[in-house]
Coordinates of C-alpha atoms (C1' of nucleotides) in Angstrom, one line a residue:
Chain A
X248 CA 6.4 16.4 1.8
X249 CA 3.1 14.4 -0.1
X250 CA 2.1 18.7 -0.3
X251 CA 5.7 19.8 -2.0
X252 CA 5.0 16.8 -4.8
X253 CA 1.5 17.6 -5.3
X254 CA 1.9 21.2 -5.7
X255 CA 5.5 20.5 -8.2
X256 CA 3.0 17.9 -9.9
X257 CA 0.1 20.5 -10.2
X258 CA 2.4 23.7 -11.4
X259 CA 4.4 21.5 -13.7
X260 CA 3.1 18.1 -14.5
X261 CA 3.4 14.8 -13.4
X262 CA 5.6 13.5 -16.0
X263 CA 7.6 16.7 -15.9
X264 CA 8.7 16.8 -12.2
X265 CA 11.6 14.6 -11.1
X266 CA 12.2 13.4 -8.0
X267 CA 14.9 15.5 -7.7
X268 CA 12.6 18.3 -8.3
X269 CA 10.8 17.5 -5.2
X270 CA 13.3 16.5 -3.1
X271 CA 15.6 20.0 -4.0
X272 CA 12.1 22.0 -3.4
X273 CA 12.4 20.0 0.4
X274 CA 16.1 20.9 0.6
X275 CA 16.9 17.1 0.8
X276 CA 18.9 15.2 -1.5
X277 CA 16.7 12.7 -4.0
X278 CA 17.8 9.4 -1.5
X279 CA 16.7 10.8 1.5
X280 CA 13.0 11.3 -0.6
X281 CA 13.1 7.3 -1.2
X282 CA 14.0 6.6 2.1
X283 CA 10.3 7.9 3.2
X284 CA 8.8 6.9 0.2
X285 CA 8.8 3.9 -2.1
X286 CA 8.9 5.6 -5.7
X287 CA 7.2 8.5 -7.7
X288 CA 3.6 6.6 -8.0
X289 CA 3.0 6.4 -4.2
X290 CA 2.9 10.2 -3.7
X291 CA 0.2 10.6 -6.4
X292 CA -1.3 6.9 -5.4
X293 CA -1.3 8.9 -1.6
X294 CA -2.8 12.2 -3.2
X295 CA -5.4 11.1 -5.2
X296 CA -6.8 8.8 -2.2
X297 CA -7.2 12.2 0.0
X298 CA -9.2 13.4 -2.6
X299 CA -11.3 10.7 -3.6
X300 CA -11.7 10.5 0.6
X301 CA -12.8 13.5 0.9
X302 CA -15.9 13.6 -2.2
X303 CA -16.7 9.5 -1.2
X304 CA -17.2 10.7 2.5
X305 CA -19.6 13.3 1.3
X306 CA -21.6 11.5 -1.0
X307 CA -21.6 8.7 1.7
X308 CA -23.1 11.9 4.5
X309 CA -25.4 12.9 1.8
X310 CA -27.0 8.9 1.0
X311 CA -27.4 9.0 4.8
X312 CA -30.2 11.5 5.1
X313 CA -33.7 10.8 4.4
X314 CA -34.4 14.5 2.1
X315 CA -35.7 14.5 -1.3
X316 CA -33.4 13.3 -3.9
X317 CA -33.6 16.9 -5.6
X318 CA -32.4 18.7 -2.3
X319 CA -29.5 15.8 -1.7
X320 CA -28.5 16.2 -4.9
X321 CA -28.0 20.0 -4.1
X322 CA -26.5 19.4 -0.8
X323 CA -23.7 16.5 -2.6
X324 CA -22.9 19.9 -4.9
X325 CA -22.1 22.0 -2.4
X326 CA -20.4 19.2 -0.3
X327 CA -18.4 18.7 -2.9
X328 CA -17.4 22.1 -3.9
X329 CA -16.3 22.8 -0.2
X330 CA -14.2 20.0 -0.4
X331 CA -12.4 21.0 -3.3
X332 CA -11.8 24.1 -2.5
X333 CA -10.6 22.4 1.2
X334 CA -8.8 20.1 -0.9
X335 CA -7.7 21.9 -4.1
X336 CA -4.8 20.4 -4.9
X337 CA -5.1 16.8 -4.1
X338 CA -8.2 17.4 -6.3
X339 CA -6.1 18.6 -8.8
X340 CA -4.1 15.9 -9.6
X341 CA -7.1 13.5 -9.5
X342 CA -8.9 15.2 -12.3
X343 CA -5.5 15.3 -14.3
X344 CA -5.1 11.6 -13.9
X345 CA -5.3 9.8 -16.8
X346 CA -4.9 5.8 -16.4
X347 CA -1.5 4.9 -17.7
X348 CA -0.7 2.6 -14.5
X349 CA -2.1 0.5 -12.2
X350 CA -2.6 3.0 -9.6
X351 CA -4.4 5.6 -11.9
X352 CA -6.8 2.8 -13.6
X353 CA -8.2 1.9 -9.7
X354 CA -8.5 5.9 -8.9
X355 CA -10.6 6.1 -12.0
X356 CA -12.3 3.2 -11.4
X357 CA -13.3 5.0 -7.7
X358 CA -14.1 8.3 -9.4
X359 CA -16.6 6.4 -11.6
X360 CA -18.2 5.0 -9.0
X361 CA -19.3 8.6 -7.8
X362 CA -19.9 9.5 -11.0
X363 CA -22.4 6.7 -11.2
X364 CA -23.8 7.6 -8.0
X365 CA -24.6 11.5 -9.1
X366 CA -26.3 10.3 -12.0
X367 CA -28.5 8.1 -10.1
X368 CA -29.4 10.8 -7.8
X369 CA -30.3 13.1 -10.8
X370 CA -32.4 10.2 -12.2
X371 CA -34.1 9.9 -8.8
X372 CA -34.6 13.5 -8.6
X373 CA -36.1 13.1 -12.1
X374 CA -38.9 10.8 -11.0
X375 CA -39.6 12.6 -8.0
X376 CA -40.6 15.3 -9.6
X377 CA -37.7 17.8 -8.4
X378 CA -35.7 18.4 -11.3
X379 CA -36.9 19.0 -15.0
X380 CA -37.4 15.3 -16.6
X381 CA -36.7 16.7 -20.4
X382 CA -32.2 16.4 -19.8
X383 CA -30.9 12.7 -19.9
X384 CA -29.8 12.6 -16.1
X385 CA -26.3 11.2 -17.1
X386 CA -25.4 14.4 -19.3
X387 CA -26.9 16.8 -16.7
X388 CA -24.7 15.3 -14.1
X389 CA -21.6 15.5 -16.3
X390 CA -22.3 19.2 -16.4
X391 CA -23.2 19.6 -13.2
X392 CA -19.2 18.4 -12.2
X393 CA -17.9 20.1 -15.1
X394 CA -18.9 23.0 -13.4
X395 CA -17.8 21.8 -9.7
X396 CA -14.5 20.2 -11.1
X397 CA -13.9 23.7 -13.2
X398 CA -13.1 25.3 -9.6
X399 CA -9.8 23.4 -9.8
X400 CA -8.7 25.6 -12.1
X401 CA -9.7 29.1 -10.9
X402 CA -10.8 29.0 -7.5
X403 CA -8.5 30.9 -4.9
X404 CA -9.4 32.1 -1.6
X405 CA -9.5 35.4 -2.3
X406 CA -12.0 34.9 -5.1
X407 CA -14.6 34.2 -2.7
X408 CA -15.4 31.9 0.5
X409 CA -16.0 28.3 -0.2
X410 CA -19.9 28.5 1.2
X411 CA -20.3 31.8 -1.1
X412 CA -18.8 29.7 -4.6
X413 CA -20.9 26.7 -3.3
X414 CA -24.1 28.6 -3.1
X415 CA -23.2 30.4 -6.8
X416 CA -23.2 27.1 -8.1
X417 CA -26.3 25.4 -6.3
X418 CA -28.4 28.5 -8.0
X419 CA -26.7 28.2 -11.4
X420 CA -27.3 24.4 -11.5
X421 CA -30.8 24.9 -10.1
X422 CA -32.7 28.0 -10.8
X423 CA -30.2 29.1 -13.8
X424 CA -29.1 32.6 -14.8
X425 CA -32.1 33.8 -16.1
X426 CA -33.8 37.0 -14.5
X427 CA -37.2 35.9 -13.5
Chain B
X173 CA -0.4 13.0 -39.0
X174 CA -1.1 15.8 -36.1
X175 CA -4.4 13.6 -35.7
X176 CA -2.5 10.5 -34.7
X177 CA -0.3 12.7 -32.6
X178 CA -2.9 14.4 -30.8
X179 CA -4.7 10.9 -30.1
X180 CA -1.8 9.6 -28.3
X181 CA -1.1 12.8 -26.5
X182 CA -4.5 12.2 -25.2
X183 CA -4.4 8.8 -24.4
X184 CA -1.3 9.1 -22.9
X185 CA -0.4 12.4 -22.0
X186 CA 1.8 14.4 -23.9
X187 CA 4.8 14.0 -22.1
X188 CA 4.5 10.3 -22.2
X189 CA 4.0 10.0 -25.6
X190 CA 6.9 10.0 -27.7
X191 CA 8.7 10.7 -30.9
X192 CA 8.5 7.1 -31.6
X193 CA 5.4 6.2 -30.4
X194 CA 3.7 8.9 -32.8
X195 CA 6.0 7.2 -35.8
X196 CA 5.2 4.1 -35.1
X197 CA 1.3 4.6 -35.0
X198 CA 1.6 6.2 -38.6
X199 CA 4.1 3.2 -39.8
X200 CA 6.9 5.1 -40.4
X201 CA 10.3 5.7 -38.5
X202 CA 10.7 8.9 -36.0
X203 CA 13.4 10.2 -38.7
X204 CA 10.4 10.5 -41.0
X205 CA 8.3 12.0 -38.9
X206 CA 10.8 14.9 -38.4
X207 CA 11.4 15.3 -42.0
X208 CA 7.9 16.9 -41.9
X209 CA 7.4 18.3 -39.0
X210 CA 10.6 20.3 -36.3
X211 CA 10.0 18.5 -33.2
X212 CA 7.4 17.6 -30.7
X213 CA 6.8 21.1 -29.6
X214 CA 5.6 21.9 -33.1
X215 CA 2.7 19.2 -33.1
X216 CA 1.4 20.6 -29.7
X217 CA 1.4 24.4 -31.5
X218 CA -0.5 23.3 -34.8
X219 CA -3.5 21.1 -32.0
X220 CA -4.3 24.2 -29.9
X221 CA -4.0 26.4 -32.7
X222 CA -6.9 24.7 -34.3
X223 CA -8.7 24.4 -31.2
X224 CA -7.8 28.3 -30.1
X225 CA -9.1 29.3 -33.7
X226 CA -12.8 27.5 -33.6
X227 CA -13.5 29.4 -30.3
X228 CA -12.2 32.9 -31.5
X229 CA -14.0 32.5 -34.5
X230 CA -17.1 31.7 -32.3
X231 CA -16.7 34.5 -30.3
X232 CA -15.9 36.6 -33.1
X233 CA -19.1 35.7 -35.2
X234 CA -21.2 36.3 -32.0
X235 CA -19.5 40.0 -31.4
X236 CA -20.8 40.6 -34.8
X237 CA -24.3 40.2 -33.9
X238 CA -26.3 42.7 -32.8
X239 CA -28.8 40.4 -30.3
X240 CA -29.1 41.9 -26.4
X241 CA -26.2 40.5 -24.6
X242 CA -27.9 37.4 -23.1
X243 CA -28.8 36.4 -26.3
X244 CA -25.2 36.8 -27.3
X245 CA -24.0 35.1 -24.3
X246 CA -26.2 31.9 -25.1
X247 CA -25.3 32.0 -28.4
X248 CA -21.7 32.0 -27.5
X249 CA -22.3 29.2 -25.5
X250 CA -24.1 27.1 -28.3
X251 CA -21.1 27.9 -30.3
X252 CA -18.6 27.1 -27.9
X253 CA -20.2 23.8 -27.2
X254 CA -20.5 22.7 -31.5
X255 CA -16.6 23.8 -31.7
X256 CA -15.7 21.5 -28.9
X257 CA -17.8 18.4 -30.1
X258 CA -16.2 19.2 -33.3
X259 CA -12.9 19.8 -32.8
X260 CA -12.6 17.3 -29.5
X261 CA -9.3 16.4 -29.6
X262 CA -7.7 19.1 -30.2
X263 CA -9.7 21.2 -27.8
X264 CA -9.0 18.2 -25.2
X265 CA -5.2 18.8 -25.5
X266 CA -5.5 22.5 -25.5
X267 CA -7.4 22.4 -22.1
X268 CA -4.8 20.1 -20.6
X269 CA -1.9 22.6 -21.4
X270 CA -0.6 24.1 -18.7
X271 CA 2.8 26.9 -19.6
X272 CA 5.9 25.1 -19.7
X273 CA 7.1 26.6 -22.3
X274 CA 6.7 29.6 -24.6
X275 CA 4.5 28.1 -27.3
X276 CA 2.4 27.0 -23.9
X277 CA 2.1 30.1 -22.7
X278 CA 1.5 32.3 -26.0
X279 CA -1.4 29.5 -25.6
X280 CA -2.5 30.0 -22.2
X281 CA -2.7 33.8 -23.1
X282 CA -4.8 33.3 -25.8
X283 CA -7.3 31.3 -23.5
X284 CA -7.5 33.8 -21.1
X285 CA -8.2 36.1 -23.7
X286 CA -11.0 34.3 -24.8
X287 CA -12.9 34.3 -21.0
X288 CA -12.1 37.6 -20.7
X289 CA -14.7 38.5 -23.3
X290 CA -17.2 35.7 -21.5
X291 CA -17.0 37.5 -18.4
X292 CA -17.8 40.6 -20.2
X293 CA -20.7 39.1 -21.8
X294 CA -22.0 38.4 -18.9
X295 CA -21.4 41.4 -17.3
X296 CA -23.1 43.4 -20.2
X297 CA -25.9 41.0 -20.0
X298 CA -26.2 41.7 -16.3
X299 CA -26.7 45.6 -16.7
X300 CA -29.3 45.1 -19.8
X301 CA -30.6 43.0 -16.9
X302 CA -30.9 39.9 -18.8
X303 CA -28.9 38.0 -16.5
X304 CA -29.6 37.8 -12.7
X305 CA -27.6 40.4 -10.8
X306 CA -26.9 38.6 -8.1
X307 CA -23.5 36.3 -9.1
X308 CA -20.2 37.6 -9.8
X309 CA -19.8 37.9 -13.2
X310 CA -16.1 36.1 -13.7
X311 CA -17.2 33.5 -11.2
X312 CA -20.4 32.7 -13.1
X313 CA -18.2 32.9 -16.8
X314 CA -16.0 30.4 -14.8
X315 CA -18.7 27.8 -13.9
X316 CA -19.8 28.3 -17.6
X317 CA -17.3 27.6 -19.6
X318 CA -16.4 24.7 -17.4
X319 CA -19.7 23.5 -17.8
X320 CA -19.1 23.4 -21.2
X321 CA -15.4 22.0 -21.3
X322 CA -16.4 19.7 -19.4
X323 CA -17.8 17.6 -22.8
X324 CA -13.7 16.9 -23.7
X325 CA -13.6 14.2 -20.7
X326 CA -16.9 12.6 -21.6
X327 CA -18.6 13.7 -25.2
X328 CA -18.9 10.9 -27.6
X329 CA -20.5 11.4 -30.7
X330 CA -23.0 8.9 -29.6
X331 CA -24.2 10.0 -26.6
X332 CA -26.2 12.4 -28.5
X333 CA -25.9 15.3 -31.3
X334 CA -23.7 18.5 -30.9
X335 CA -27.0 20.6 -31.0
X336 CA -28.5 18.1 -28.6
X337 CA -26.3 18.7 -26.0
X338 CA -25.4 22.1 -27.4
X339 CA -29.0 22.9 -26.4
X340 CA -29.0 20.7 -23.0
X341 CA -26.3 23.0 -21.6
X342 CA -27.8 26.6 -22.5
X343 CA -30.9 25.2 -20.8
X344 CA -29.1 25.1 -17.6
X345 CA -27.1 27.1 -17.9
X346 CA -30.3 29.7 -18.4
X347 CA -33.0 27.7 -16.4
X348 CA -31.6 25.6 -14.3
X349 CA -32.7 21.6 -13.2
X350 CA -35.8 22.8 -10.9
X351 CA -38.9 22.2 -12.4
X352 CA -41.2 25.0 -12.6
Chain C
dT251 C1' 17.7 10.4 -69.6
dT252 C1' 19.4 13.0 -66.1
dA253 C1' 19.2 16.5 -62.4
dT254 C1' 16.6 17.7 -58.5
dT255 C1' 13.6 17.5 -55.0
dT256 C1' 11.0 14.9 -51.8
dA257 C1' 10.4 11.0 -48.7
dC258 C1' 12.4 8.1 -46.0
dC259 C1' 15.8 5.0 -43.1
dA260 C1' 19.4 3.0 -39.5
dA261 C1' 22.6 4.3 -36.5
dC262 C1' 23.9 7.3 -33.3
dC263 C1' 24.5 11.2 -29.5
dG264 C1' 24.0 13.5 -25.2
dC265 C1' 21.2 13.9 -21.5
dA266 C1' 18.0 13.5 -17.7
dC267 C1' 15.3 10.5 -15.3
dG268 C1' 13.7 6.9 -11.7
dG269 C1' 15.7 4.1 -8.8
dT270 C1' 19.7 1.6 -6.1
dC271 C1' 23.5 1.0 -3.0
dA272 C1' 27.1 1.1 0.3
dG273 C1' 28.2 3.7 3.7
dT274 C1' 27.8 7.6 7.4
dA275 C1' 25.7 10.7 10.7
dT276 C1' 22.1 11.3 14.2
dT277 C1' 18.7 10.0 17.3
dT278 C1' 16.5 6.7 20.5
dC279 C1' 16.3 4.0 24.4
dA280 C1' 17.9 0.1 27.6
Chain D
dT278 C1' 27.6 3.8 27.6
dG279 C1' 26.5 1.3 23.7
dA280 C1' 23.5 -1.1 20.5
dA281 C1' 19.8 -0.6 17.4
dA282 C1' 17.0 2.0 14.6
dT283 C1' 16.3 6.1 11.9
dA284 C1' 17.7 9.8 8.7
dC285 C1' 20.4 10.9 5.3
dT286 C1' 24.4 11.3 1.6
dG287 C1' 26.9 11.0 -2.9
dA288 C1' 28.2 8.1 -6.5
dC289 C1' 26.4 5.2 -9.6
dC290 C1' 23.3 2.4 -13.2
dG291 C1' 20.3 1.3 -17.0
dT292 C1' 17.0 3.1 -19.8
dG293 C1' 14.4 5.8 -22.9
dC294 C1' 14.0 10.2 -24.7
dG295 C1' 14.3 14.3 -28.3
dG296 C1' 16.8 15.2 -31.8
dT297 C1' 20.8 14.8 -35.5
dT298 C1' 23.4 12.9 -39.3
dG299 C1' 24.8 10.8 -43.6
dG300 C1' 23.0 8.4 -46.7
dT301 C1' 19.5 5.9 -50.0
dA302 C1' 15.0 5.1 -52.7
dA303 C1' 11.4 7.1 -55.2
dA304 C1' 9.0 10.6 -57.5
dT305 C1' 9.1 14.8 -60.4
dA306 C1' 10.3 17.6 -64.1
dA307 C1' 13.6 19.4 -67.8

DNA sequence: TTATTTACCAACCGCACGGTCAGTATTTCA
DNA sequence: TGAAATACTGACCGTGCGGTTGGTAAATAA
């Protein structure tokens, strides 16, 4: 059911799919839908909390190891690429939300919060001596995502296992495309 | 007047944002607003135009060039990245669009048109071997360009200069964050 | 001055949406 | 068997939306 909405929500908007919509695409009618569900908002409020889950617990599995701050911030990149392409669509909708209610402002909030913690990784990384120190860590970790995030809209399986598209972007973000 | 719309439709997502809403940020009533303009649809069409025409122009200008393809690949990049920092909002809305109707997808089109010829960049870059061999070509354009997109959910004009950043993402996008 | 175009307004229309409600099948379990 | 909980239905409600219409005020030009 929270998979029907997500995928009506990711194919054609939020805003533009009705309850109905979702409930017709079930083969229920729309008061069945409300009688497992309180309203519109708790399917994406449910969504977008398996997706913020899913990159909180890896950049919680990453802070717990002891490495270099260069090669955890490589290993949070291709955690989290592997869970977006295991969670695609849930990651969708997150990176579509845009903080008109309640619920969106607190998921933003929590995507912030990870946000922060990249860029503090990138900084560390900086004065450890493992990544370049001449790129102001909070711009290179914008980029960084921007190119994690961009799988969200052109990654399918058959363009490529999750572990091969996670190594393609651990070398782009690290070594560059450059011949050497 | 399409500036005030396209600042509400990115504030609040173009669905959400009404007729009204768009009048009454302007101070004038909706039946003004459509005495210039045919309907809602028509605001969205004049925003990614402008946005679709800066980066066809960029790509166009770099096609003219005669530089090996890497070069022209980086310079398409820098390019890319001054007509998005420019042009912010209506690039934001354009990358939010996703083919609900016609005007959407005679949009979407036109996008796809536009990696196309990324991809081949790279791929010509790749056989002048300017550009490592070992990543697929529409895979790397991908991770790219949504390096460089990514700048419509965070660029502000004063977290540093166009060419600033312009120059931050060709560096890893060619060298990478390891130091050497 | 007067005719014409341009800019604007208030009131209105039809429609689709999120959500509710009163009631009815169906399942569960003592 | 029968009571209680669960799953579901169709009709309905209020609201806000995109867009229209018939008309008025102001600018323009002959």
């Amino acid at each position: 059911m929270l998979a029907a909405a997500v995928r009506l929500f990711n194919t054609h908007g939020y805003d533009a799919t009705s309850m109905f919509d979702i409930a017709e695409s079930l083969g229920i009618t729309k008061s069945a839908l409300y009688h497992h569900v309180s309203g519109k908002e708790q399917l994406l409020t449910m969504a977008v909390d398996r997706a913020l889950g899913g990159l909180e617990e890896a950049a919680a599995e990453v802070r717990a190891t002891a490495a270099p701050a260069a090669a955890r911030l490589e290993d949070l990149i291709r955690r989290s690429v592997l869970v977006l392409a295991g969670r695609l669509e849930f990651v969708t909708l997150l990176l579509r939300v845009h903080g008109n209610t309640e619920a969106e402002l607190h998921a933003l909030a929590r995507r912030r919060e990870f946000d922060r913690s990249v860029t503090d990784l990138v900084r560390e990384a900086q004065s450890e001596g493992g990544v370049r120190a001449d790129v102001d860590p909070a711009v290179a970790a914008r980029l960084l995502f921007g190119m994690v995030n961009s799988l969200v809209e052109w990654y399918r399986p058959d363009r490529g296992a999750p572990e091969t598209i996670a190594a393609m972007v651990t070398t782009l973000a690290f070594d560059g495309l450059r011949t050497r």
